[in-house]
Coordinates of C-alpha atoms in Angstrom, one line a residue:
M1 CA 70.0 -4.9 30.8
C2 CA 70.8 -1.2 29.9
G3 CA 69.7 1.1 27.4
V4 CA 72.2 2.4 25.0
C5 CA 71.8 4.9 21.9
G6 CA 73.6 7.0 19.3
A7 CA 73.1 9.7 17.0
Y8 CA 75.0 11.2 13.8
I9 CA 73.5 14.5 12.1
L10 CA 75.1 13.9 8.7
D11 CA 74.4 17.4 7.2
H12 CA 73.7 20.2 10.5
D13 CA 73.3 22.9 7.7
T14 CA 69.9 21.5 6.6
L15 CA 68.3 21.0 9.7
N16 CA 66.0 23.7 9.3
H17 CA 65.1 23.6 5.6
E18 CA 61.3 23.2 5.0
G19 CA 59.9 19.8 4.6
K20 CA 63.1 18.1 6.4
L21 CA 62.7 16.3 9.5
D22 CA 61.9 18.3 12.7
I23 CA 64.6 17.4 15.0
A24 CA 63.4 20.6 16.9
G25 CA 60.0 19.7 17.3
A26 CA 60.6 16.4 18.4
L27 CA 62.9 17.9 21.2
S28 CA 60.5 20.4 22.3
T29 CA 58.0 17.9 23.2
L30 CA 60.5 17.0 26.1
K31 CA 59.5 18.9 29.5
G32 CA 61.8 22.1 30.0
I33 CA 63.6 21.5 26.6
D34 CA 63.4 24.3 23.9
G35 CA 64.6 22.0 20.9
E36 CA 65.0 25.4 18.5
R37 CA 67.9 26.5 20.8
L38 CA 69.6 23.5 20.7
V39 CA 69.5 23.2 17.1
D40 CA 70.9 26.5 16.7
K41 CA 73.7 26.2 19.2
G42 CA 74.7 23.1 17.6
A43 CA 73.7 20.7 20.3
T44 CA 71.4 18.9 18.2
A45 CA 73.1 15.2 19.2
A46 CA 73.0 16.1 22.7
G47 CA 69.3 16.9 22.3
V48 CA 68.5 13.5 20.2
L49 CA 70.3 11.3 22.6
Y50 CA 68.5 13.1 25.5
Y51 CA 65.3 12.2 24.0
F52 CA 66.5 8.8 23.7
L53 CA 67.7 8.5 27.5
T54 CA 64.5 9.5 28.6
G55 CA 62.7 7.2 26.7
L56 CA 65.2 3.8 27.4
V57 CA 65.0 4.9 31.4
N58 CA 62.8 1.3 31.9
R59 CA 66.2 -0.4 30.9
G60 CA 68.7 1.5 33.2
P61 CA 67.5 4.4 36.2
D62 CA 70.6 4.0 38.2
S63 CA 72.9 6.2 36.1
T64 CA 73.0 7.8 32.8
G65 CA 75.8 9.4 30.7
M66 CA 76.6 10.6 27.2
V67 CA 79.7 11.6 24.8
I68 CA 79.6 14.2 22.3
G69 CA 82.0 14.5 19.5
H70 CA 82.8 17.9 17.9
D71 CA 86.6 18.9 16.2
N72 CA 88.3 15.7 17.3
D73 CA 87.0 16.6 20.9
L74 CA 84.9 14.6 23.4
K75 CA 82.4 16.1 25.7
I76 CA 81.1 13.9 28.4
H77 CA 78.5 14.3 30.9
K78 CA 77.6 11.8 33.5
R79 CA 75.2 11.8 36.8
M80 CA 73.8 9.1 39.0
G81 CA 69.9 8.7 38.6
I82 CA 67.6 8.9 35.5
A83 CA 68.0 10.9 32.5
K84 CA 65.5 13.5 33.4
K85 CA 67.2 14.7 36.6
A86 CA 70.5 14.5 35.1
Y87 CA 70.3 17.2 32.2
T88 CA 69.0 20.6 31.8
Q89 CA 68.7 22.8 28.5
K90 CA 71.8 24.9 29.9
I91 CA 73.8 21.5 30.1
L92 CA 72.5 20.1 27.0
E93 CA 73.3 23.6 25.2
N94 CA 77.3 23.0 26.0
M95 CA 77.1 19.8 24.5
V96 CA 78.0 20.9 20.9
G97 CA 78.6 18.5 18.5
D98 CA 76.8 16.4 15.7
F99 CA 77.5 12.6 16.9
G100 CA 77.4 10.8 20.1
T101 CA 76.8 7.5 22.3
G102 CA 74.5 7.8 25.4
H103 CA 73.7 5.1 27.8
D104 CA 71.1 4.2 31.0
R105 CA 72.8 2.1 33.4
Y106 CA 71.3 -0.7 35.1
A107 CA 74.2 -2.2 37.4
T108 CA 74.9 -5.8 37.0
I109 CA 78.7 -6.1 37.1
G110 CA 80.1 -3.3 39.4
L111 CA 77.7 -1.4 41.7
P112 CA 75.7 1.6 41.2
R113 CA 78.5 4.1 41.6
K114 CA 79.9 7.2 39.9
Q115 CA 83.3 5.5 39.0
N116 CA 80.9 2.9 36.9
I117 CA 78.5 5.2 35.0
Q118 CA 78.9 4.9 31.2
P119 CA 79.8 5.8 28.2
F120 CA 83.4 4.8 29.4
I121 CA 86.3 6.6 27.2
D122 CA 89.9 5.6 26.5
L123 CA 91.9 8.0 24.3
D124 CA 89.1 8.9 21.3
V125 CA 87.1 5.8 21.8
A126 CA 84.0 5.7 23.6
V127 CA 81.4 3.1 24.3
S128 CA 78.1 2.5 26.2
H129 CA 77.8 -1.2 26.4
N130 CA 74.4 -3.4 27.5
G131 CA 75.1 -6.6 28.3
N132 CA 78.0 -8.7 30.4
L133 CA 81.0 -10.1 29.3
T134 CA 81.6 -13.8 30.6
N135 CA 85.6 -13.8 30.3
Q136 CA 86.1 -10.1 31.6
K137 CA 88.5 -11.2 34.4
E138 CA 90.9 -13.0 31.6
Q139 CA 90.5 -10.0 29.4
R140 CA 91.3 -7.4 32.1
D141 CA 94.3 -9.4 33.1
R142 CA 95.4 -9.1 29.0
I143 CA 94.7 -5.6 28.9
I144 CA 96.2 -4.3 32.0
K145 CA 99.5 -6.2 30.7
E146 CA 99.0 -5.0 27.3
E147 CA 98.9 -1.4 28.4
K148 CA 101.4 -1.6 31.0
R149 CA 104.1 -2.8 28.0
I150 CA 103.0 0.1 25.7
Y151 CA 101.8 3.1 28.1
G152 CA 104.0 1.9 31.2
G153 CA 100.7 2.1 33.2
S154 CA 96.8 1.1 32.9
D155 CA 94.1 3.9 33.9
L156 CA 91.2 1.3 34.1
T157 CA 89.2 2.7 36.7
S158 CA 86.0 0.9 37.5
A159 CA 84.7 -2.7 38.7
T160 CA 82.9 -2.9 35.5
D161 CA 83.3 -5.3 32.1
S162 CA 81.8 -2.5 29.9
E163 CA 85.2 -0.2 30.6
L164 CA 87.0 -3.0 29.2
I165 CA 85.7 -2.4 25.6
P166 CA 87.0 1.0 24.9
H167 CA 90.5 0.0 26.2
K168 CA 90.6 -3.3 24.1
I169 CA 89.5 -1.0 20.8
S170 CA 92.3 1.6 21.6
L171 CA 94.9 -1.2 22.2
E172 CA 93.9 -2.6 18.8
K173 CA 93.9 0.9 17.4
F174 CA 97.6 1.4 18.2
T175 CA 98.7 -1.7 16.5
N176 CA 97.1 -0.1 12.9
R177 CA 99.0 3.4 13.1
A178 CA 97.4 4.8 10.2
E179 CA 96.2 8.1 11.3
S180 CA 93.7 8.3 8.6
K181 CA 91.5 5.1 8.6
S182 CA 88.4 4.3 6.2
L183 CA 85.5 2.7 7.7
K184 CA 86.1 -0.5 6.4
E185 CA 89.7 -0.3 8.4
L186 CA 87.8 0.8 11.4
D187 CA 85.4 -2.0 10.9
D188 CA 88.4 -4.4 10.7
I189 CA 89.8 -2.7 14.2
I190 CA 86.7 -2.9 16.1
S191 CA 86.1 -6.7 15.0
N192 CA 89.3 -7.6 16.1
A193 CA 88.8 -6.1 19.6
L194 CA 85.2 -7.6 19.9
V195 CA 86.3 -11.1 18.7
E196 CA 88.3 -11.4 22.1
F197 CA 85.2 -11.3 24.1
R198 CA 82.7 -13.7 25.1
G199 CA 79.3 -12.9 26.3
A200 CA 76.8 -10.6 25.4
Y201 CA 76.9 -7.1 24.1
S202 CA 74.9 -4.6 22.3
I203 CA 76.9 -1.4 22.1
T204 CA 76.9 2.2 20.5
G205 CA 80.4 3.8 20.4
M206 CA 82.6 6.5 18.7
I207 CA 86.0 6.5 17.2
D208 CA 87.8 8.6 14.6
E209 CA 84.9 11.3 14.1
S210 CA 82.7 8.4 13.8
I211 CA 79.7 6.3 15.7
F212 CA 79.5 2.7 15.3
A213 CA 77.1 0.3 16.6
A214 CA 77.4 -4.0 17.1
R215 CA 75.9 -7.0 18.6
D216 CA 77.4 -10.1 19.6
P217 CA 77.1 -12.9 17.3
Y218 CA 74.4 -14.4 19.1
G219 CA 72.2 -11.4 19.2
R220 CA 71.7 -11.6 23.0
W221 CA 70.4 -8.0 23.3
P222 CA 68.5 -6.0 21.0
L223 CA 69.5 -3.0 19.0
F224 CA 67.6 -1.1 16.4
W225 CA 68.4 1.5 14.0
A226 CA 67.1 3.9 11.6
V227 CA 68.2 6.7 9.0
L228 CA 65.5 9.7 8.9
D229 CA 66.7 12.2 6.5
N230 CA 70.2 13.6 7.5
L231 CA 69.8 11.7 10.9
V232 CA 71.2 8.4 12.0
L233 CA 69.7 6.6 15.1
F234 CA 70.7 3.7 17.1
S235 CA 68.4 2.6 19.9
S236 CA 68.2 -0.6 22.5
E237 CA 64.5 -0.4 21.8
R238 CA 62.3 0.2 18.7
H239 CA 59.6 2.3 20.7
P240 CA 61.5 5.5 21.0
I241 CA 62.5 5.7 17.3
M242 CA 59.1 5.3 16.6
N243 CA 58.0 8.1 19.1
F244 CA 60.8 10.2 17.6
I245 CA 59.3 9.8 14.2
R246 CA 55.8 10.8 15.4
D247 CA 56.9 13.7 17.3
S248 CA 59.5 15.0 14.3
N249 CA 56.4 14.4 11.9
Y250 CA 58.7 12.6 9.8
Q251 CA 57.1 10.2 7.2
L252 CA 58.8 6.7 7.4
G253 CA 57.3 3.2 7.3
V254 CA 57.5 1.3 10.3
S255 CA 59.8 -1.5 8.1
S256 CA 62.4 1.3 7.9
V257 CA 63.2 0.7 11.7
K258 CA 65.8 -2.2 11.2
K259 CA 67.5 -4.5 13.9
V260 CA 71.2 -4.5 14.2
Q261 CA 71.8 -8.1 12.9
P262 CA 73.9 -10.4 15.2
G263 CA 77.7 -10.3 15.0
E264 CA 77.1 -6.8 12.4
I265 CA 79.1 -3.6 13.0
I266 CA 77.7 -0.5 11.6
L267 CA 80.0 2.6 11.3
V268 CA 78.8 5.9 10.6
N269 CA 80.6 9.6 9.4
E270 CA 79.6 12.3 7.5
D271 CA 80.2 10.9 4.2
N272 CA 79.0 7.1 4.4
I273 CA 77.3 4.3 6.4
Y274 CA 79.2 1.2 6.1
S275 CA 77.8 -2.0 7.5
S276 CA 79.6 -5.8 7.8
L277 CA 79.3 -9.0 9.2
L278 CA 83.2 -9.4 9.4
L279 CA 82.8 -9.8 13.4
M280 CA 80.4 -12.8 12.7
E281 CA 83.1 -14.1 10.4
K282 CA 86.0 -13.5 12.7
Y283 CA 84.3 -14.9 15.8
F284 CA 82.9 -18.2 14.4
S285 CA 86.4 -18.8 12.9
K286 CA 88.1 -17.9 16.2
Y287 CA 86.1 -20.1 18.4
N288 CA 85.8 -23.0 15.6
I289 CA 82.1 -22.7 15.5
K290 CA 80.4 -25.0 12.5
I291 CA 76.8 -23.6 13.2
R292 CA 75.5 -20.2 13.6
K293 CA 73.0 -20.1 16.2
I294 CA 70.9 -16.8 17.5
E295 CA 70.0 -16.4 21.3
E296 CA 68.2 -13.3 21.6
C297 CA 66.9 -12.8 25.1
S298 CA 63.2 -14.5 25.3
F299 CA 63.0 -12.5 28.8
D300 CA 63.6 -9.5 27.3
Y301 CA 60.1 -9.9 25.0
S302 CA 58.0 -11.2 28.0
Y303 CA 59.6 -8.8 30.6
I304 CA 61.8 -6.2 30.1
R305 CA 61.4 -4.4 27.1
S306 CA 59.1 -1.7 27.6
H307 CA 54.9 -2.6 27.0
K308 CA 55.0 1.2 24.6
D309 CA 56.3 -1.3 21.7
E310 CA 53.3 -2.3 19.9
N311 CA 55.0 -5.5 18.8
I312 CA 55.6 -6.5 22.3
Q313 CA 52.2 -5.3 23.1
D314 CA 51.1 -8.1 20.0
F315 CA 53.1 -10.8 21.6
R316 CA 52.0 -10.5 25.3
K317 CA 48.2 -10.1 23.8
I318 CA 49.0 -13.8 22.4
V319 CA 50.6 -15.0 25.5
G320 CA 47.7 -13.9 27.5
G321 CA 45.2 -15.9 25.2
I322 CA 47.3 -18.7 25.4
L323 CA 47.0 -18.4 29.5
S324 CA 43.1 -18.2 29.0
D325 CA 42.7 -22.0 28.3
S326 CA 43.4 -22.8 32.0
L327 CA 40.9 -20.1 33.4
P328 CA 37.5 -21.1 35.6
K329 CA 34.9 -19.9 33.5
D330 CA 32.6 -18.0 36.1
L331 CA 35.3 -15.3 37.1
D332 CA 34.0 -11.5 37.4
Y333 CA 37.2 -9.7 36.1
I334 CA 40.6 -9.9 34.6
V335 CA 42.8 -7.7 36.6
P336 CA 46.2 -6.7 35.1
V337 CA 48.8 -6.0 37.2
P338 CA 49.9 -2.0 35.9
N339 CA 51.7 -2.0 33.7
S340 CA 53.6 -5.2 33.8
G341 CA 50.7 -7.5 33.4
M342 CA 48.3 -5.0 31.3
Y343 CA 48.9 -6.6 27.7
Y344 CA 48.7 -10.5 29.2
G345 CA 45.2 -9.3 30.7
V346 CA 44.1 -7.8 27.4
G347 CA 45.1 -11.0 25.4
L348 CA 43.2 -13.1 28.2
S349 CA 40.2 -10.9 28.4
E350 CA 39.9 -11.0 24.6
K351 CA 39.9 -14.9 24.3
S352 CA 37.9 -15.7 27.3
G353 CA 35.3 -12.8 27.0
I354 CA 35.7 -11.6 30.5
E355 CA 36.1 -7.7 31.6
I356 CA 39.0 -6.1 32.1
K357 CA 38.7 -4.3 35.6
E358 CA 41.5 -2.3 37.0
L359 CA 41.0 -3.1 40.5
I360 CA 44.9 -2.6 40.7
G361 CA 46.0 0.9 40.0
I362 CA 49.3 3.2 39.8
S363 CA 49.3 5.8 42.8
E364 CA 49.2 9.6 42.0
K365 CA 52.4 9.5 44.1
Y366 CA 54.3 7.0 41.5
K367 CA 52.6 8.1 38.1
N368 CA 55.7 10.2 37.2
N369 CA 58.3 7.8 38.3
P370 CA 59.5 5.8 35.4
T371 CA 61.7 3.6 37.3
R372 CA 60.8 0.0 37.7
T373 CA 60.4 -1.5 41.4
F374 CA 62.5 -4.6 40.5
Q375 CA 65.6 -2.1 39.6
K376 CA 65.8 -1.2 43.5
S377 CA 69.3 -1.8 44.9
S378 CA 67.8 -3.9 47.7
I379 CA 64.8 -5.7 49.2
K380 CA 64.1 -3.0 51.6
E381 CA 64.0 -0.5 49.0
R382 CA 61.8 -2.7 46.7
Q383 CA 59.0 -3.1 49.1
K384 CA 59.0 0.3 49.8
A385 CA 58.4 1.3 45.9
I386 CA 55.9 -1.6 45.7
K387 CA 53.7 0.0 48.4
K388 CA 54.0 3.4 47.2
K389 CA 53.4 2.6 43.5
Y390 CA 50.0 0.3 43.8
A391 CA 46.7 1.5 44.3
F392 CA 43.4 0.2 45.5
N393 CA 40.9 2.9 45.1
Q394 CA 37.8 1.3 43.5
D395 CA 34.7 1.3 45.3
D396 CA 34.4 -2.0 47.7
E397 CA 31.7 -3.3 45.7
Y398 CA 34.3 -4.1 42.9
Y399 CA 36.3 -6.3 45.4
H400 CA 34.2 -7.9 47.6
G401 CA 33.1 -11.6 47.2
K402 CA 34.8 -11.1 43.2
K403 CA 36.4 -13.9 41.5
I404 CA 39.0 -12.7 39.5
A405 CA 42.3 -13.6 37.2
L406 CA 45.5 -11.8 38.0
T407 CA 47.9 -11.1 35.2
D408 CA 51.6 -10.4 35.5
D409 CA 54.8 -10.6 33.2
T410 CA 56.5 -13.0 35.5
I411 CA 57.4 -13.6 39.2
V412 CA 61.0 -13.6 40.4
R413 CA 61.9 -12.5 43.6
N414 CA 57.8 -12.6 44.3
L415 CA 57.6 -9.3 46.3
T416 CA 54.7 -7.7 43.9
M417 CA 52.9 -10.8 43.7
F418 CA 53.1 -11.1 47.6
H419 CA 51.9 -7.5 47.8
N420 CA 49.0 -7.6 45.8
I421 CA 47.6 -10.8 46.8
K422 CA 47.7 -9.5 50.5
K423 CA 45.8 -6.1 49.7
L424 CA 43.2 -7.6 47.1
R425 CA 42.2 -10.1 49.9
L426 CA 42.0 -7.3 52.4
K427 CA 39.6 -5.8 50.1
G428 CA 37.3 -9.1 50.1
V429 CA 38.4 -10.8 46.6
S430 CA 36.9 -14.2 47.3
E431 CA 39.1 -15.8 44.4
I432 CA 42.5 -15.3 42.7
H433 CA 43.6 -17.1 39.7
A434 CA 47.3 -15.9 39.1
R435 CA 48.3 -16.3 35.3
I436 CA 52.2 -15.5 34.6
G437 CA 53.0 -14.5 31.2
T438 CA 56.6 -15.9 31.5
P439 CA 57.8 -19.5 32.4
A440 CA 59.1 -19.8 36.0
V441 CA 62.7 -17.8 36.3
V442 CA 64.8 -20.7 37.9
T443 CA 68.5 -19.9 37.2
P444 CA 70.4 -16.5 37.1
C445 CA 71.1 -14.9 33.8
F446 CA 74.7 -13.8 33.5
Y447 CA 74.2 -12.2 30.1
G448 CA 72.8 -8.9 31.7
V449 CA 70.0 -9.6 34.1
H450 CA 71.5 -10.2 37.3
H451 CA 69.2 -12.2 40.2
L452 CA 70.8 -13.9 42.9
K453 CA 69.7 -17.4 43.3
E454 CA 68.8 -16.9 46.8
E455 CA 66.4 -14.1 45.7
M456 CA 64.7 -16.4 43.3
I457 CA 61.4 -18.2 44.4
A458 CA 61.2 -20.8 41.6
Y459 CA 64.6 -21.6 42.0
R460 CA 63.9 -22.5 46.0
L461 CA 60.7 -23.9 45.3
D462 CA 59.4 -26.3 42.6
K463 CA 56.1 -25.4 40.8
M464 CA 53.4 -26.9 43.2
E465 CA 55.6 -25.3 46.1
V466 CA 55.9 -21.7 44.1
E467 CA 51.7 -22.4 44.2
K468 CA 51.4 -23.5 47.7
Y469 CA 53.4 -20.4 48.7
F470 CA 51.0 -17.7 47.3
E471 CA 48.2 -19.9 48.3
S472 CA 49.5 -19.7 51.9
I473 CA 49.2 -15.9 51.4
F474 CA 46.2 -16.1 49.9
Y475 CA 44.9 -17.4 53.2
G476 CA 46.4 -14.6 54.9
V477 CA 49.5 -16.1 55.9
D478 CA 52.1 -13.2 56.8
Y479 CA 55.3 -15.0 58.0
K480 CA 58.6 -13.7 56.3
S481 CA 59.6 -15.5 53.2
E482 CA 62.1 -17.6 54.7
A483 CA 60.0 -18.6 57.3
L484 CA 57.3 -19.6 54.8
I485 CA 59.7 -21.5 52.6
S486 CA 60.9 -23.2 55.7
K487 CA 57.1 -24.7 56.6
I488 CA 56.7 -25.8 53.0
K489 CA 59.8 -27.4 52.4
K490 CA 59.1 -29.3 55.4
G491 CA 56.1 -30.7 53.8
K492 CA 53.2 -28.9 55.9
S493 CA 49.9 -28.6 54.6
I494 CA 48.3 -25.2 53.8
R495 CA 45.6 -25.6 56.4
K496 CA 48.4 -26.7 59.0
I497 CA 50.4 -23.3 57.6
V498 CA 47.5 -21.4 58.1
E499 CA 46.6 -22.5 61.7
E500 CA 49.8 -21.8 63.0
S501 CA 50.0 -18.5 61.3
V502 CA 46.6 -17.8 63.5
K503 CA 48.4 -19.3 66.3
D504 CA 51.8 -17.2 65.9
R505 CA 49.3 -14.0 65.3
R506 CA 50.8 -14.0 61.8
N507 CA 47.8 -13.9 59.8
Y508 CA 46.5 -10.7 58.1
L509 CA 42.9 -11.9 57.8
K510 CA 40.8 -10.7 60.5
D511 CA 37.6 -12.7 59.2
K512 CA 37.6 -16.5 60.2
K513 CA 35.8 -17.4 57.2
M514 CA 38.6 -16.0 54.9
R515 CA 40.6 -18.2 56.7
E516 CA 39.0 -21.4 55.8
V517 CA 41.2 -23.3 53.4
K518 CA 39.1 -24.5 50.5
D519 CA 40.4 -26.2 47.2
G520 CA 39.6 -23.9 44.1
Q521 CA 39.7 -20.4 45.4
F522 CA 43.7 -19.9 44.6
S523 CA 45.4 -21.2 41.5
L524 CA 48.8 -20.2 39.5
E525 CA 49.7 -21.0 36.3
Y526 CA 52.7 -20.0 34.4
I527 CA 52.7 -20.3 30.8
S528 CA 54.4 -23.4 29.9
H529 CA 57.9 -23.8 28.0
M530 CA 56.2 -25.5 25.0
L531 CA 53.4 -22.6 24.7
Y532 CA 55.8 -19.9 25.1
R533 CA 57.6 -21.3 22.1
K534 CA 54.3 -21.3 20.3
A535 CA 53.7 -17.8 21.2
F536 CA 56.7 -16.6 19.8
T537 CA 55.5 -18.9 16.7
D538 CA 52.1 -17.2 16.5
S539 CA 54.0 -13.7 16.6
G540 CA 56.3 -14.4 13.7
L541 CA 58.8 -14.9 15.4
N542 CA 61.3 -18.2 15.4
P543 CA 61.3 -19.5 18.7
D544 CA 64.6 -21.4 17.7
T545 CA 66.6 -18.0 17.5
K546 CA 65.5 -17.2 21.4
C547 CA 67.6 -17.9 24.6
Y548 CA 65.6 -19.6 27.6
A549 CA 68.6 -19.8 29.9
C550 CA 66.8 -18.5 32.7
Q551 CA 64.2 -20.8 32.5
I552 CA 66.3 -24.0 32.9
H553 CA 66.9 -25.8 36.1
N554 CA 70.9 -26.0 36.2
Y555 CA 71.6 -24.8 33.1
Q556 CA 75.1 -25.7 32.4
G557 CA 75.8 -23.2 29.6
Y558 CA 77.4 -20.6 31.6
R559 CA 81.4 -20.6 31.6
K560 CA 82.7 -20.9 34.9
E561 CA 84.2 -17.6 35.2
V562 CA 80.6 -16.0 34.6
L563 CA 80.4 -15.6 38.1
P564 CA 81.2 -11.7 38.6
D565 CA 80.6 -9.5 41.0
I566 CA 76.6 -8.5 41.2
G567 CA 75.9 -5.1 41.5
R568 CA 72.5 -5.9 43.4
A569 CA 74.3 -8.1 46.3
E570 CA 74.2 -5.1 49.0

């Protein structure tokens, strides 16, 4: 679940010509950046990658990096943390070159450490990778063995699977000794390397003064691209490209922003743009797969991808409208969790006619923080971030005695929902009906979004038990998660759990009336799997091309070796 991007300036000499794409203007919209100077200094590609890395931070706040190519030389800059803090005008000006690849990392395989920062380079091949390779152990052993045979040793330095990709491509290139290669020949080399990897990958990279982009044959993670005058762009998400088009005053239809297709490789150099599905053909032939099947992550639509994308807004509003059918009719407000639950709330409000009220806001301390709380490395860090992020600053009259629907994208670890229920109850809200835009997440995904099973509330409890868990919190229960789960597993009623919490002084509500257990004051509904598929259909998307693995109990589709070192285990 990282962010990757790529850029190629096809003709640097025309950048400042009248009527052309205003790249300098777009770059100058970034705080502290002088776009004209970057263009004049020949650092246009670095400026463009910086623009995209700041726009993709929702996919990876742990570290950031870029590689720029110029005259057969590669310049690299990597730092821990987010792009806005990793780059300055001076750093970007020194990254002279017309093409490059960039990466924002959310650690999955390999912990958030300096040695695991992308992009990775081997010889003249650089790669930025989003996804997880499921046969990484097997491929690592093969690569080390082959590099020892050819070079006398291997210089693999990280704990990640991503570093294997440029090494594999370099080895494949070594077997094809022709010094000058056409894009078609490079396509053959890259596809020969990538066909050996199982799992998920959307990548941008560099090879032989060219950039390339590729998606695995199942298309598990998104990758978009566009040609704007003399600039070719690749991005994990669509909205940074649309923002760049707007900020550069360029007239381009929305339909001109395209998806890199599953199994497609696109290569760009100063003379040509080349695309093929050779990787797809090789993959299905190698593994004797008869029926092509696309398995794009459904979770990416409802949870991961930025709410700034208009297509994502529309999908989430459709889900919200579907969820409205289960709401009580006498509610006072729809209350979205910002920003994750906003468009579910909008859809709920439009369908039900109930007013949206922002009873939960983003605190001033957190407004300029682009990171997401679930991406923090430990439970303590997540809890601290959640407390800092949300504000409950409306006048008391908007809370006291009110009946609300609380909308959010999903419940995974339960920390955000726990916090917000507690704060709303302390403000005097009398009824909460939680409506969740993703089916219950019950199984870890090993293709690029790692959660430990032990952290996942819906893995440990069934749907009725999850509702019981949060209803107990609604009535003031303030036990630690393990203790509350234990009581629920023992079959204790909510009334009994609430009574015990009062006796144990683990109840946060001082008002005895608010601790009286009554039916109908709290409810929890996830969208069902059937209705989730309907939401894709209603959005003009094919539900049969989506992956729902994380929502399926005891999913058996993962191979045994897909149990890697999980970066969030600390």
